Short mmCIF file of C-alpha atoms in Angstrom, two decimals:
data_model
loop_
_atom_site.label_atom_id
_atom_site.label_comp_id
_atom_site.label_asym_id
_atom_site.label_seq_id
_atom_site.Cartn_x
_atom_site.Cartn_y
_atom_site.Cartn_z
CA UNK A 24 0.00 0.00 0.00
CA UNK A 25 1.13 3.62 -0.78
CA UNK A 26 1.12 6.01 1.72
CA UNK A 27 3.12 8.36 0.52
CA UNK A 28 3.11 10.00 -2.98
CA UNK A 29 5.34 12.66 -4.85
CA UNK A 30 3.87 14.84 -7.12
CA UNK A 31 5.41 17.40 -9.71
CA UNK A 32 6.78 18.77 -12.50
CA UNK A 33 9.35 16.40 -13.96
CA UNK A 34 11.16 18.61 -16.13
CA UNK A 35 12.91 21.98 -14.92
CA UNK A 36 14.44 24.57 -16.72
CA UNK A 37 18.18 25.76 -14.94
CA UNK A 38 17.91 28.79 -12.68
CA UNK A 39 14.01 27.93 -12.45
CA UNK A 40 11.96 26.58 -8.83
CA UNK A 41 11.51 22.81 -8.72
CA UNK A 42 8.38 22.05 -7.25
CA UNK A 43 6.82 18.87 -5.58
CA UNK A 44 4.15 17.66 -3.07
CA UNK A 45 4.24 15.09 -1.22
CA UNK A 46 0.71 13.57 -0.62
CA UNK A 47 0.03 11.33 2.35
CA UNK A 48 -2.63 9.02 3.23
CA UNK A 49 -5.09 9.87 5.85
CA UNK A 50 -4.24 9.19 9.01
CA UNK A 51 -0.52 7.72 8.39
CA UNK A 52 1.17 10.94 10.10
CA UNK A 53 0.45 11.86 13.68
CA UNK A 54 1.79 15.45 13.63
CA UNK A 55 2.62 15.23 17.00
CA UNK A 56 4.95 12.04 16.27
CA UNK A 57 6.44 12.54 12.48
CA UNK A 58 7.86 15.12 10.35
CA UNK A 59 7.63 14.82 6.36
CA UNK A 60 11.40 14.13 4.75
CA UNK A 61 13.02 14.99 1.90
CA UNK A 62 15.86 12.87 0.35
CA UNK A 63 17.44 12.84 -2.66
CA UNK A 64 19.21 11.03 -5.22
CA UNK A 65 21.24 11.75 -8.37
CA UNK A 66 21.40 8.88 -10.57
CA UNK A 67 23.78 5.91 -10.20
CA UNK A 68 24.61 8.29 -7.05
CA UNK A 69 23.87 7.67 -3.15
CA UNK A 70 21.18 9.63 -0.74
CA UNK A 71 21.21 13.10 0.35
CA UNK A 72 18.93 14.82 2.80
CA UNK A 73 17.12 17.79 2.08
CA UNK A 74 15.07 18.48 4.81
CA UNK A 75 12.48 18.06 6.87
CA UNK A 76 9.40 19.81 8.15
CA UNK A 77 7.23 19.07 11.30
CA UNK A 78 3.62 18.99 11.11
CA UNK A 79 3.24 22.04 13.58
CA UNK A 80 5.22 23.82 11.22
CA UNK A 81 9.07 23.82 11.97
CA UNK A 82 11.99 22.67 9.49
CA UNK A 83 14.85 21.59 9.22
CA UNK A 84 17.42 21.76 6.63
CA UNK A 85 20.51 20.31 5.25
CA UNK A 86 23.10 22.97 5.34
CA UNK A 87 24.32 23.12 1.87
CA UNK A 88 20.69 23.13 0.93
CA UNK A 89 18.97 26.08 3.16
CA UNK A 90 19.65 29.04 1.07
CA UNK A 91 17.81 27.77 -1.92
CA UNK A 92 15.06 25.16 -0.15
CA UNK A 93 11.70 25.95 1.23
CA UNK A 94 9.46 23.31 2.95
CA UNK A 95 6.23 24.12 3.93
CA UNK A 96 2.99 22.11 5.17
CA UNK A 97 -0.60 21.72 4.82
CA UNK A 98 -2.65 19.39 7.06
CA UNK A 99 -5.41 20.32 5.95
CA UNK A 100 -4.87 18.57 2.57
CA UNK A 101 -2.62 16.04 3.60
CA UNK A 102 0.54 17.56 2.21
CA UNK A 103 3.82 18.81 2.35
CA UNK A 104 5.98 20.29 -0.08
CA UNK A 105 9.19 20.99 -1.36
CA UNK A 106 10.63 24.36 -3.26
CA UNK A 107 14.44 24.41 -4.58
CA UNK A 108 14.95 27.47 -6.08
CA UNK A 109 17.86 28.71 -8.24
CA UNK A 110 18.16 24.83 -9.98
CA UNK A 111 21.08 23.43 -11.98
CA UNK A 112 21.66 19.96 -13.91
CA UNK A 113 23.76 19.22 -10.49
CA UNK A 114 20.23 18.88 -8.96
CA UNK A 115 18.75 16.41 -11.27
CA UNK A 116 17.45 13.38 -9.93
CA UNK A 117 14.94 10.74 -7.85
CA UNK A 118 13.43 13.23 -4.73
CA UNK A 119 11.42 11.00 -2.21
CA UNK A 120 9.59 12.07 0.66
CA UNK A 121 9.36 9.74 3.75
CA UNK A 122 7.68 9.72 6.60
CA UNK A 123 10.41 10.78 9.55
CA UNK A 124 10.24 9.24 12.39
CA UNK A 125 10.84 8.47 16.47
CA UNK A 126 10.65 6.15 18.97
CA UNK A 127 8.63 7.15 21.78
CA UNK A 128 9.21 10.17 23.25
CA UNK A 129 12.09 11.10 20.84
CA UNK A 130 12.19 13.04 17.77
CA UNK A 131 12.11 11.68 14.58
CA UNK A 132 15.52 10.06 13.11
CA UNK A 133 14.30 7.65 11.30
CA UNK A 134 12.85 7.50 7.52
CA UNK A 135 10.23 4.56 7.87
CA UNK A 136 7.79 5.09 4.89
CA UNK A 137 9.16 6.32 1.65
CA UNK A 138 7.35 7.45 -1.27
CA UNK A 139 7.92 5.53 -4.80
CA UNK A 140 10.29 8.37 -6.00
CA UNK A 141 9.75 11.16 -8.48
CA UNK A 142 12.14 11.87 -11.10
CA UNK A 143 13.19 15.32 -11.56
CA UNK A 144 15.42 16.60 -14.98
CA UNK A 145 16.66 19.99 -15.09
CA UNK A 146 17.34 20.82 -19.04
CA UNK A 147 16.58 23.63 -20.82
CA UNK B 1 28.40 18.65 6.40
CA UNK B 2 30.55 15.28 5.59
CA UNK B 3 28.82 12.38 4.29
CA UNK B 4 29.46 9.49 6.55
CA UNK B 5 32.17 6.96 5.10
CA UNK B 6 31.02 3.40 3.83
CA UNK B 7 33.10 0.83 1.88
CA UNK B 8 32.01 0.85 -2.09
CA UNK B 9 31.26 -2.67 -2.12
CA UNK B 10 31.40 -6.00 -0.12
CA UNK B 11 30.92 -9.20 -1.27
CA UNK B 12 30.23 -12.44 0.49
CA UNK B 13 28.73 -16.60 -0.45
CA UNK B 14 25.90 -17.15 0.28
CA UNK B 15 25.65 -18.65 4.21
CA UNK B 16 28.19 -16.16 5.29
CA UNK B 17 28.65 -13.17 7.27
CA UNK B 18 29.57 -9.69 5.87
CA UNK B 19 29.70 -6.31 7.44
CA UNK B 20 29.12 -3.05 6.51
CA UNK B 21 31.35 0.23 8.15
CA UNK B 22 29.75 3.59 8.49
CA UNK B 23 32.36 5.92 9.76
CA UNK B 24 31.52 9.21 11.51
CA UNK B 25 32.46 11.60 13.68
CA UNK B 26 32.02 13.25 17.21
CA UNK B 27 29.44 15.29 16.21
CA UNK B 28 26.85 12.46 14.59
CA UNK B 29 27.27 8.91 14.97
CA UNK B 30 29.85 9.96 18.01
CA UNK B 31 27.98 11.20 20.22
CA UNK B 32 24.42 10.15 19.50
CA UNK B 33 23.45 6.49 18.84
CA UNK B 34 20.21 7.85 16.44
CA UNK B 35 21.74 5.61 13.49
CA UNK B 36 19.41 4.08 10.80
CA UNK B 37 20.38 1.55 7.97
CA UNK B 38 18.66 1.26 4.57
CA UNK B 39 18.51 -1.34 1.65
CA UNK B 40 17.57 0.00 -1.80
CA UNK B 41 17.49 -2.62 -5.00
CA UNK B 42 17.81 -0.98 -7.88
CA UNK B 43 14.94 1.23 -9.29
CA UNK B 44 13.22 1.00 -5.90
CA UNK B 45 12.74 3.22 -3.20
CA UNK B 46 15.08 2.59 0.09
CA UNK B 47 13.88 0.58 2.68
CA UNK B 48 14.49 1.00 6.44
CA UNK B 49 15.99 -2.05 8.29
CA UNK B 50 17.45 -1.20 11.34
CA UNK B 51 17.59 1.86 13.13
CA UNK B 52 19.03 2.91 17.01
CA UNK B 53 21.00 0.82 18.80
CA UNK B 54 19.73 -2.38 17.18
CA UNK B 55 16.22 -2.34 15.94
CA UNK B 56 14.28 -3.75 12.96
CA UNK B 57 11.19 -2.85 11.69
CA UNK B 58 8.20 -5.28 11.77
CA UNK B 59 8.95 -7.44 8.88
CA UNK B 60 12.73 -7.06 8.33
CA UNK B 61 14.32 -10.27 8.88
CA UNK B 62 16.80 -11.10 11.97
CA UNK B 63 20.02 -11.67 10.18
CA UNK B 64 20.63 -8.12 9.52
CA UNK B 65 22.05 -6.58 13.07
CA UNK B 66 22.86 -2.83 13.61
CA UNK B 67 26.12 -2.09 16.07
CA UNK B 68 27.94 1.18 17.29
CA UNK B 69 31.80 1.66 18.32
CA UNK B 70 32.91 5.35 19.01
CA UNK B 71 32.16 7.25 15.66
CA UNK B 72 31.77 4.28 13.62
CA UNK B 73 28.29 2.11 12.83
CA UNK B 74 28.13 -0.80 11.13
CA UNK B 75 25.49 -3.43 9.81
CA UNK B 76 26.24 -6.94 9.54
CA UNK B 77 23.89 -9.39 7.46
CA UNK B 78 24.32 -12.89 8.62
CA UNK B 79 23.37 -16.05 6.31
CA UNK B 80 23.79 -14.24 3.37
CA UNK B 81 21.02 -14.89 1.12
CA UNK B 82 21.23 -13.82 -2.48
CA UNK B 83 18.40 -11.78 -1.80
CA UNK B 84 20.36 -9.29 -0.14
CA UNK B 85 22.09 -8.23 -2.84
CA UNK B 86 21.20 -4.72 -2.92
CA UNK B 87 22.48 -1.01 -2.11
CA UNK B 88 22.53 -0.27 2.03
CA UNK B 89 22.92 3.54 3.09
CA UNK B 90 23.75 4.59 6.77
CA UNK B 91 22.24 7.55 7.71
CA UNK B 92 22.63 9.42 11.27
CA UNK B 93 21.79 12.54 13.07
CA UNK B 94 24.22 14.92 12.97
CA UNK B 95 23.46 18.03 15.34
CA UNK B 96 21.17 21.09 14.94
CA UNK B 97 18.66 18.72 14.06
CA UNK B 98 20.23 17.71 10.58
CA UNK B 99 20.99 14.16 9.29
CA UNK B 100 23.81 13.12 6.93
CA UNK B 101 23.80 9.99 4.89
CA UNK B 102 26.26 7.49 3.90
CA UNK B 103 27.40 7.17 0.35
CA UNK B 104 26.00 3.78 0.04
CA UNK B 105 27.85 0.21 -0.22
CA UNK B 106 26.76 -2.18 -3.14
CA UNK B 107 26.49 -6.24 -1.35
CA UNK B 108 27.13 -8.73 -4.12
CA UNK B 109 26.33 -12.17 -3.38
CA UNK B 110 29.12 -14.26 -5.06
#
């Protein structure tokens, strides 16, 4: 079963916004438990986090990454979502969101729940 | 932020034993034991299989252990089946609430 689902443009033009949502079923985040993740993955090339972004509204990001990344939320749909701004062919690739998360009383560290992937080109 | 350190490959028969290094530093796998191991077959979306001191997730079989010494992690898959031949990524907190992943070791079952 899916629970988690990337959405978005799959083709971005360099120095343009790349844009995806990540859609999640009902009921599979507890928003006082999880954050929504961000990883990357260039192809034929290993994992890089992005971010992520708690469900009362807080994120986190990688370093290298915060200038140009915005992640924002919205319970209300079921969603969060992912902005990189300023994009070059260096940020081509598979972008999954996951479901972060904690054991009991600890915050999230854990991915447990990844989306299927979406891939993202940038070409003009 | 470094990515941690993993081997490129190992390889192993099947029925053996191999191991998997994730070196660190003081300020992630150092200092906090929130280290999580993933298996990715090609095409696929990664997989969690162990995370903290030595968990698995419902489902993920027993011969894959998790273990921690100073700065460096490390995952050992017992009985290797040639199943298991995959991609496994470390990934661990790494202060100011950021996490850093490993750059991934390919298992080949020979």
């Amino acid at each position: 079963q899916v629970h988690l689902q990337e959405s978005g443009p799959g083709l971005v033009k360099p120095s343009e916004t790349l844009s995806l949502t990540c859609n999640v079923s009902r009921g599979f985040i507890n928003r006082n438990s999880h954050y929504g993740g961000w990883i990357r993955q260039p192809p034929g090339k290993g994992l890089e986090w992005i971010g992520s972004i708690s469900f009362t509204g807080s994120p986190y990001h990688n370093p290298s990454l915060r200038s140009r990344v915005t992640l924002l939320v919205d319970e209300s749909k079921n969603q969060f979502s992912l902005k990189l701004t300023s994009v070059t062919a260096a940020d081509t690739g598979f972008y999954y969101c996951a479901r972060h998360s904690g054991e009991p009383g600890m915050a999230p560290y854990f991915f447990d729940s990844w989306g299927q992937g979406a891939l993202v080109t940038v070409s003009s | 932020q470094s990515a941690l350190t993993q081997p490129a490959s190992v390889s192993g028969s099947p029925g053996q034993s191999v191991t998997i290094s994730c070196a660190g530093a003081s300020n992630n796998i150092g200092t906090y034991s929130l280290v999580s191991w993933y298996q990715q077959y090609p095409g696929k979306a990664p997989k969690l299989i162990i995370f903290g001191s030595n968990q698995r997730p419902s489902g993920v079989s027993t011969r894959f252990s998790g273990s921690k010494s100073g700065n460096t992690a490390s995952l050992t898959i017992s009985g290797l089946q040639s199943e298991d031949e995959a991609d496994y990524y470390c990934c661990s907190y790494a202060e100011r609430s950021t996490f850093v992943f490993g750059g991934g070791t390919k298992v080949t079952v020979l």
